[in-house]
Amino acid sequence: MKIAVAKEIEVCERRVALIPDTVAKLVKQGLDVWVEAGAGEKAFFSDADYEAAGAKIIGNSAQLWSEADILLKVSPPQTREDGRTEIELLKSGSVLISFLNPLGNPVIAQQLANRQITALSMELIPRTTRAQSMDALSSQASLAGYKAVLIAAAALPKYFPMLTTAAGTIAPAKVFIMGAGVAGLQAIATARRLGAVVEAFDIRPAVKEEVQSLGAKFVEVKLEEETVAAGGYAKEISEDSKKRTQELVASHVKNSDIVITTAQVPGRQAPRLVTEEMVAQMKPGSVIVDLAAEQGGNCACTEAGKDIIWNGVTIIGPINLPSSMPVHASQLYAKNVTSLMQLLIKDKALEINFGDDIVDAACVTHGGEIRNQRVKDALQ
Ligand code: NAD
């Protein structure tokens, strides 16, 4: 059985699905690993490193895609320079493991089903204890949370920590984190390590203790509706609750030097948390980093992929932050996909067992069908 690692062709993507260390582990299990020439280049893993780990380097990308039994990648399949889509190249009946964004782009699921591909979407891995080692959303969100703070610190025209110097005392920066999921918690920890005073807000009350244990103050809003959906994710809240939360957070946004927004609701546009009026109240020189930029933005002024200055406030809407740290992002992602593959391979052969709750949840297409009801609904 051939496991193949594709070279990413999406322009912003620097990650690679397997690193040489994980290749070596798979080869030790008696599996054939093919790596497309140059696949690890942007993450600083050379073809020679992969070869030394036991992989076969394949120069012909169409051959790699069409002969793989399991194709591994990071970004959803793309259209190639020759006009063909990567999905067209896949062997019918083969397995694809990747981020597929099936709720945001359900058409891709239909194309995969039409090609009889068994596609496992890394976004659909359940957020359970047993699936923790496969949870790529968490491994990558944590990188994004960390990097968001560094970007904000670099853009802020101030120090982060409190300093007592011969030339006077510097007050610590005030950081407000909106959305305390995996990215938000890592952002809190990073901002605290740099010496900022940190506040955080989330509509899920369960995160209060985690926020406090990281040394941040939790800004609480009591809503008269359930805010948690299945799987522990946040629900989309009513217009009334949105208004109440905006009123509550407005003064915290106004008094912060840095606002980092991370709020998302799976399959929907990101909730609008920071209005133009709130930005207008912020001090000139303040910085907003909006991690939901690609999902429409938590801030009304965000433009995805751009840094803009609005009323003296710098608003940064980064795209694919994990890819800006491709070494560790690839290392963690490689561990995630390798753990998932252990559920699919028995005695060096492929065995798709839908009795396994993780395989069942992550498998978006199989046998010519879309298996996930939410993805089917999104196609309507
Ligand atoms: P996410 O990326 O979907 O969202 C980020 C945060 O934004 C969440 O904390 C969410 O509550 C918050 N949010 C959404 N709407 C908001 C609003 N209007 N105002 C303020 N905040 C808002 O979240 P995530 O980091 O992917 O985590 C999702 C869930 O998965 C959480 O319950 C988390 O605890 C859980 N999880 C479990 C495990 C595990 O058990 N293995 C691992 C990781 C995450």
mmCIF file with all atom_site columns, C-alpha atoms in Angstrom, residues 206-308:
data_model
loop_
_atom_site.group_PDB
_atom_site.id
_atom_site.type_symbol
_atom_site.label_atom_id
_atom_site.label_alt_id
_atom_site.label_comp_id
_atom_site.label_asym_id
_atom_site.label_entity_id
_atom_site.label_seq_id
_atom_site.pdbx_PDB_ins_code
_atom_site.Cartn_x
_atom_site.Cartn_y
_atom_site.Cartn_z
_atom_site.occupancy
_atom_site.B_iso_or_equiv
_atom_site.pdbx_formal_charge
_atom_site.auth_seq_id
_atom_site.auth_comp_id
_atom_site.auth_asym_id
_atom_site.auth_atom_id
_atom_site.pdbx_PDB_model_num
ATOM 1   C CA . ALA A 1 206 ? -17.167 26.788 31.046 1.00 0.00 ? 206 ALA A CA 1
ATOM 2   C CA . VAL A 1 207 ? -13.929 28.495 29.967 1.00 0.00 ? 207 VAL A CA 1
ATOM 3   C CA . LYS A 1 208 ? -13.880 30.878 32.938 1.00 0.00 ? 208 LYS A CA 1
ATOM 4   C CA . GLU A 1 209 ? -11.666 28.627 35.076 1.00 0.00 ? 209 GLU A CA 1
ATOM 5   C CA . GLU A 1 210 ? -9.208  27.947 32.244 1.00 0.00 ? 210 GLU A CA 1
ATOM 6   C CA . VAL A 1 211 ? -8.904  31.691 31.561 1.00 0.00 ? 211 VAL A CA 1
ATOM 7   C CA . GLN A 1 212 ? -8.305  32.421 35.231 1.00 0.00 ? 212 GLN A CA 1
ATOM 8   C CA . SER A 1 213 ? -5.786  29.601 35.613 1.00 0.00 ? 213 SER A CA 1
ATOM 9   C CA . LEU A 1 214 ? -3.685  31.275 32.914 1.00 0.00 ? 214 LEU A CA 1
ATOM 10  C CA . GLY A 1 215 ? -3.597  34.491 34.939 1.00 0.00 ? 215 GLY A CA 1
ATOM 11  C CA . ALA A 1 216 ? -6.172  36.460 32.938 1.00 0.00 ? 216 ALA A CA 1
ATOM 12  C CA . LYS A 1 217 ? -9.360  38.134 34.150 1.00 0.00 ? 217 LYS A CA 1
ATOM 13  C CA . PHE A 1 218 ? -12.571 36.627 32.741 1.00 0.00 ? 218 PHE A CA 1
ATOM 14  C CA . VAL A 1 219 ? -15.100 39.129 31.439 1.00 0.00 ? 219 VAL A CA 1
ATOM 15  C CA . GLU A 1 220 ? -18.412 37.434 32.066 1.00 0.00 ? 220 GLU A CA 1
ATOM 16  C CA . VAL A 1 221 ? -21.683 37.987 30.264 1.00 0.00 ? 221 VAL A CA 1
ATOM 17  C CA . LYS A 1 222 ? -24.764 36.193 31.565 1.00 0.00 ? 222 LYS A CA 1
ATOM 18  C CA . LEU A 1 223 ? -27.044 35.314 28.654 1.00 0.00 ? 223 LEU A CA 1
ATOM 19  C CA . GLU A 1 224 ? -30.528 33.895 28.959 1.00 0.00 ? 224 GLU A CA 1
ATOM 20  C CA . GLU A 1 225 ? -29.986 31.246 26.301 1.00 0.00 ? 225 GLU A CA 1
ATOM 21  C CA . GLU A 1 226 ? -27.925 28.112 25.791 1.00 0.00 ? 226 GLU A CA 1
ATOM 22  C CA . THR A 1 227 ? -24.586 29.092 24.222 1.00 0.00 ? 227 THR A CA 1
ATOM 23  C CA . VAL A 1 228 ? -23.061 25.647 23.818 1.00 0.00 ? 228 VAL A CA 1
ATOM 24  C CA . ALA A 1 229 ? -23.949 23.259 20.979 1.00 0.00 ? 229 ALA A CA 1
ATOM 25  C CA . ALA A 1 230 ? -23.074 19.598 20.398 1.00 0.00 ? 230 ALA A CA 1
ATOM 26  C CA . GLY A 1 231 ? -19.373 18.774 20.778 1.00 0.00 ? 231 GLY A CA 1
ATOM 27  C CA . GLY A 1 232 ? -18.822 21.725 23.130 1.00 0.00 ? 232 GLY A CA 1
ATOM 28  C CA . TYR A 1 233 ? -18.787 24.277 20.279 1.00 0.00 ? 233 TYR A CA 1
ATOM 29  C CA . ALA A 1 234 ? -20.346 27.711 20.629 1.00 0.00 ? 234 ALA A CA 1
ATOM 30  C CA . LYS A 1 235 ? -23.832 28.223 19.161 1.00 0.00 ? 235 LYS A CA 1
ATOM 31  C CA . GLU A 1 236 ? -24.865 31.196 17.101 1.00 0.00 ? 236 GLU A CA 1
ATOM 32  C CA . ILE A 1 237 ? -26.597 33.496 19.610 1.00 0.00 ? 237 ILE A CA 1
ATOM 33  C CA . SER A 1 238 ? -29.728 35.615 19.149 1.00 0.00 ? 238 SER A CA 1
ATOM 34  C CA . GLU A 1 239 ? -29.627 39.250 17.983 1.00 0.00 ? 239 GLU A CA 1
ATOM 35  C CA . ASP A 1 240 ? -30.626 40.331 21.489 1.00 0.00 ? 240 ASP A CA 1
ATOM 36  C CA . SER A 1 241 ? -27.741 38.418 23.093 1.00 0.00 ? 241 SER A CA 1
ATOM 37  C CA . LYS A 1 242 ? -25.331 39.784 20.459 1.00 0.00 ? 242 LYS A CA 1
ATOM 38  C CA . LYS A 1 243 ? -26.377 43.317 21.408 1.00 0.00 ? 243 LYS A CA 1
ATOM 39  C CA . ARG A 1 244 ? -25.931 42.622 25.129 1.00 0.00 ? 244 ARG A CA 1
ATOM 40  C CA . THR A 1 245 ? -22.462 41.131 24.649 1.00 0.00 ? 245 THR A CA 1
ATOM 41  C CA . GLN A 1 246 ? -21.415 44.043 22.443 1.00 0.00 ? 246 GLN A CA 1
ATOM 42  C CA . GLU A 1 247 ? -22.531 46.506 25.127 1.00 0.00 ? 247 GLU A CA 1
ATOM 43  C CA . LEU A 1 248 ? -20.587 44.608 27.753 1.00 0.00 ? 248 LEU A CA 1
ATOM 44  C CA . VAL A 1 249 ? -17.346 44.250 25.807 1.00 0.00 ? 249 VAL A CA 1
ATOM 45  C CA . ALA A 1 250 ? -17.305 47.812 24.412 1.00 0.00 ? 250 ALA A CA 1
ATOM 46  C CA . SER A 1 251 ? -15.551 49.350 27.432 1.00 0.00 ? 251 SER A CA 1
ATOM 47  C CA . HIS A 1 252 ? -12.959 46.529 27.496 1.00 0.00 ? 252 HIS A CA 1
ATOM 48  C CA . VAL A 1 253 ? -12.181 47.060 23.805 1.00 0.00 ? 253 VAL A CA 1
ATOM 49  C CA . LYS A 1 254 ? -11.893 50.812 24.388 1.00 0.00 ? 254 LYS A CA 1
ATOM 50  C CA . ASN A 1 255 ? -9.414  50.432 27.267 1.00 0.00 ? 255 ASN A CA 1
ATOM 51  C CA . SER A 1 256 ? -7.176  47.819 25.587 1.00 0.00 ? 256 SER A CA 1
ATOM 52  C CA . ASP A 1 257 ? -3.932  48.353 23.712 1.00 0.00 ? 257 ASP A CA 1
ATOM 53  C CA . ILE A 1 258 ? -4.414  45.074 21.890 1.00 0.00 ? 258 ILE A CA 1
ATOM 54  C CA . VAL A 1 259 ? -7.550  43.133 21.001 1.00 0.00 ? 259 VAL A CA 1
ATOM 55  C CA . ILE A 1 260 ? -7.173  39.609 19.646 1.00 0.00 ? 260 ILE A CA 1
ATOM 56  C CA . THR A 1 261 ? -10.363 38.072 18.314 1.00 0.00 ? 261 THR A CA 1
ATOM 57  C CA . THR A 1 262 ? -10.679 34.320 17.780 1.00 0.00 ? 262 THR A CA 1
ATOM 58  C CA . ALA A 1 263 ? -14.448 33.677 17.926 1.00 0.00 ? 263 ALA A CA 1
ATOM 59  C CA . GLN A 1 264 ? -15.889 31.163 15.511 1.00 0.00 ? 264 GLN A CA 1
ATOM 60  C CA . VAL A 1 265 ? -19.048 29.129 15.104 1.00 0.00 ? 265 VAL A CA 1
ATOM 61  C CA . PRO A 1 266 ? -18.411 26.007 12.973 1.00 0.00 ? 266 PRO A CA 1
ATOM 62  C CA . GLY A 1 267 ? -19.905 26.202 9.478  1.00 0.00 ? 267 GLY A CA 1
ATOM 63  C CA . ARG A 1 268 ? -21.101 29.796 9.884  1.00 0.00 ? 268 ARG A CA 1
ATOM 64  C CA . GLN A 1 269 ? -19.749 33.269 9.330  1.00 0.00 ? 269 GLN A CA 1
ATOM 65  C CA . ALA A 1 270 ? -17.688 34.457 12.276 1.00 0.00 ? 270 ALA A CA 1
ATOM 66  C CA . PRO A 1 271 ? -19.738 36.415 14.845 1.00 0.00 ? 271 PRO A CA 1
ATOM 67  C CA . ARG A 1 272 ? -19.317 40.197 14.673 1.00 0.00 ? 272 ARG A CA 1
ATOM 68  C CA . LEU A 1 273 ? -17.882 41.190 18.056 1.00 0.00 ? 273 LEU A CA 1
ATOM 69  C CA . VAL A 1 274 ? -16.137 44.509 17.393 1.00 0.00 ? 274 VAL A CA 1
ATOM 70  C CA . THR A 1 275 ? -18.146 47.213 15.647 1.00 0.00 ? 275 THR A CA 1
ATOM 71  C CA . GLU A 1 276 ? -16.835 50.320 13.858 1.00 0.00 ? 276 GLU A CA 1
ATOM 72  C CA . GLU A 1 277 ? -18.045 52.414 16.800 1.00 0.00 ? 277 GLU A CA 1
ATOM 73  C CA . MET A 1 278 ? -15.903 50.333 19.178 1.00 0.00 ? 278 MET A CA 1
ATOM 74  C CA . VAL A 1 279 ? -12.812 50.742 16.981 1.00 0.00 ? 279 VAL A CA 1
ATOM 75  C CA . ALA A 1 280 ? -13.463 54.483 16.843 1.00 0.00 ? 280 ALA A CA 1
ATOM 76  C CA . GLN A 1 281 ? -13.308 54.564 20.671 1.00 0.00 ? 281 GLN A CA 1
ATOM 77  C CA . MET A 1 282 ? -9.887  52.843 20.819 1.00 0.00 ? 282 MET A CA 1
ATOM 78  C CA . LYS A 1 283 ? -6.693  54.815 21.455 1.00 0.00 ? 283 LYS A CA 1
ATOM 79  C CA . PRO A 1 284 ? -4.638  55.623 18.335 1.00 0.00 ? 284 PRO A CA 1
ATOM 80  C CA . GLY A 1 285 ? -1.756  53.137 18.138 1.00 0.00 ? 285 GLY A CA 1
ATOM 81  C CA . SER A 1 286 ? -3.894  50.263 19.432 1.00 0.00 ? 286 SER A CA 1
ATOM 82  C CA . VAL A 1 287 ? -3.853  47.002 17.509 1.00 0.00 ? 287 VAL A CA 1
ATOM 83  C CA . ILE A 1 288 ? -6.519  44.451 16.613 1.00 0.00 ? 288 ILE A CA 1
ATOM 84  C CA . VAL A 1 289 ? -5.532  41.018 15.291 1.00 0.00 ? 289 VAL A CA 1
ATOM 85  C CA . ASP A 1 290 ? -8.574  39.221 13.887 1.00 0.00 ? 290 ASP A CA 1
ATOM 86  C CA . LEU A 1 291 ? -8.018  35.460 13.656 1.00 0.00 ? 291 LEU A CA 1
ATOM 87  C CA . ALA A 1 292 ? -11.483 35.024 12.137 1.00 0.00 ? 292 ALA A CA 1
ATOM 88  C CA . ALA A 1 293 ? -10.548 37.204 9.124  1.00 0.00 ? 293 ALA A CA 1
ATOM 89  C CA . GLU A 1 294 ? -10.999 34.328 6.665  1.00 0.00 ? 294 GLU A CA 1
ATOM 90  C CA . GLN A 1 295 ? -14.489 33.563 8.031  1.00 0.00 ? 295 GLN A CA 1
ATOM 91  C CA . GLY A 1 296 ? -15.718 37.150 7.545  1.00 0.00 ? 296 GLY A CA 1
ATOM 92  C CA . GLY A 1 297 ? -13.967 38.668 10.571 1.00 0.00 ? 297 GLY A CA 1
ATOM 93  C CA . ASN A 1 298 ? -14.976 39.323 14.181 1.00 0.00 ? 298 ASN A CA 1
ATOM 94  C CA . CYS A 1 299 ? -14.227 43.019 13.630 1.00 0.00 ? 299 CYS A CA 1
ATOM 95  C CA . ALA A 1 300 ? -16.277 45.156 11.241 1.00 0.00 ? 300 ALA A CA 1
ATOM 96  C CA . CYS A 1 301 ? -13.112 46.827 9.838  1.00 0.00 ? 301 CYS A CA 1
ATOM 97  C CA . THR A 1 302 ? -11.116 43.643 9.115  1.00 0.00 ? 302 THR A CA 1
ATOM 98  C CA . GLU A 1 303 ? -9.974  42.853 5.589  1.00 0.00 ? 303 GLU A CA 1
ATOM 99  C CA . ALA A 1 304 ? -8.690  39.306 5.196  1.00 0.00 ? 304 ALA A CA 1
ATOM 100 C CA . GLY A 1 305 ? -5.008  39.174 4.307  1.00 0.00 ? 305 GLY A CA 1
ATOM 101 C CA . LYS A 1 306 ? -4.485  42.903 4.915  1.00 0.00 ? 306 LYS A CA 1
ATOM 102 C CA . ASP A 1 307 ? -3.109  45.211 7.603  1.00 0.00 ? 307 ASP A CA 1
ATOM 103 C CA . ILE A 1 308 ? -5.125  48.397 7.616  1.00 0.00 ? 308 ILE A CA 1
#
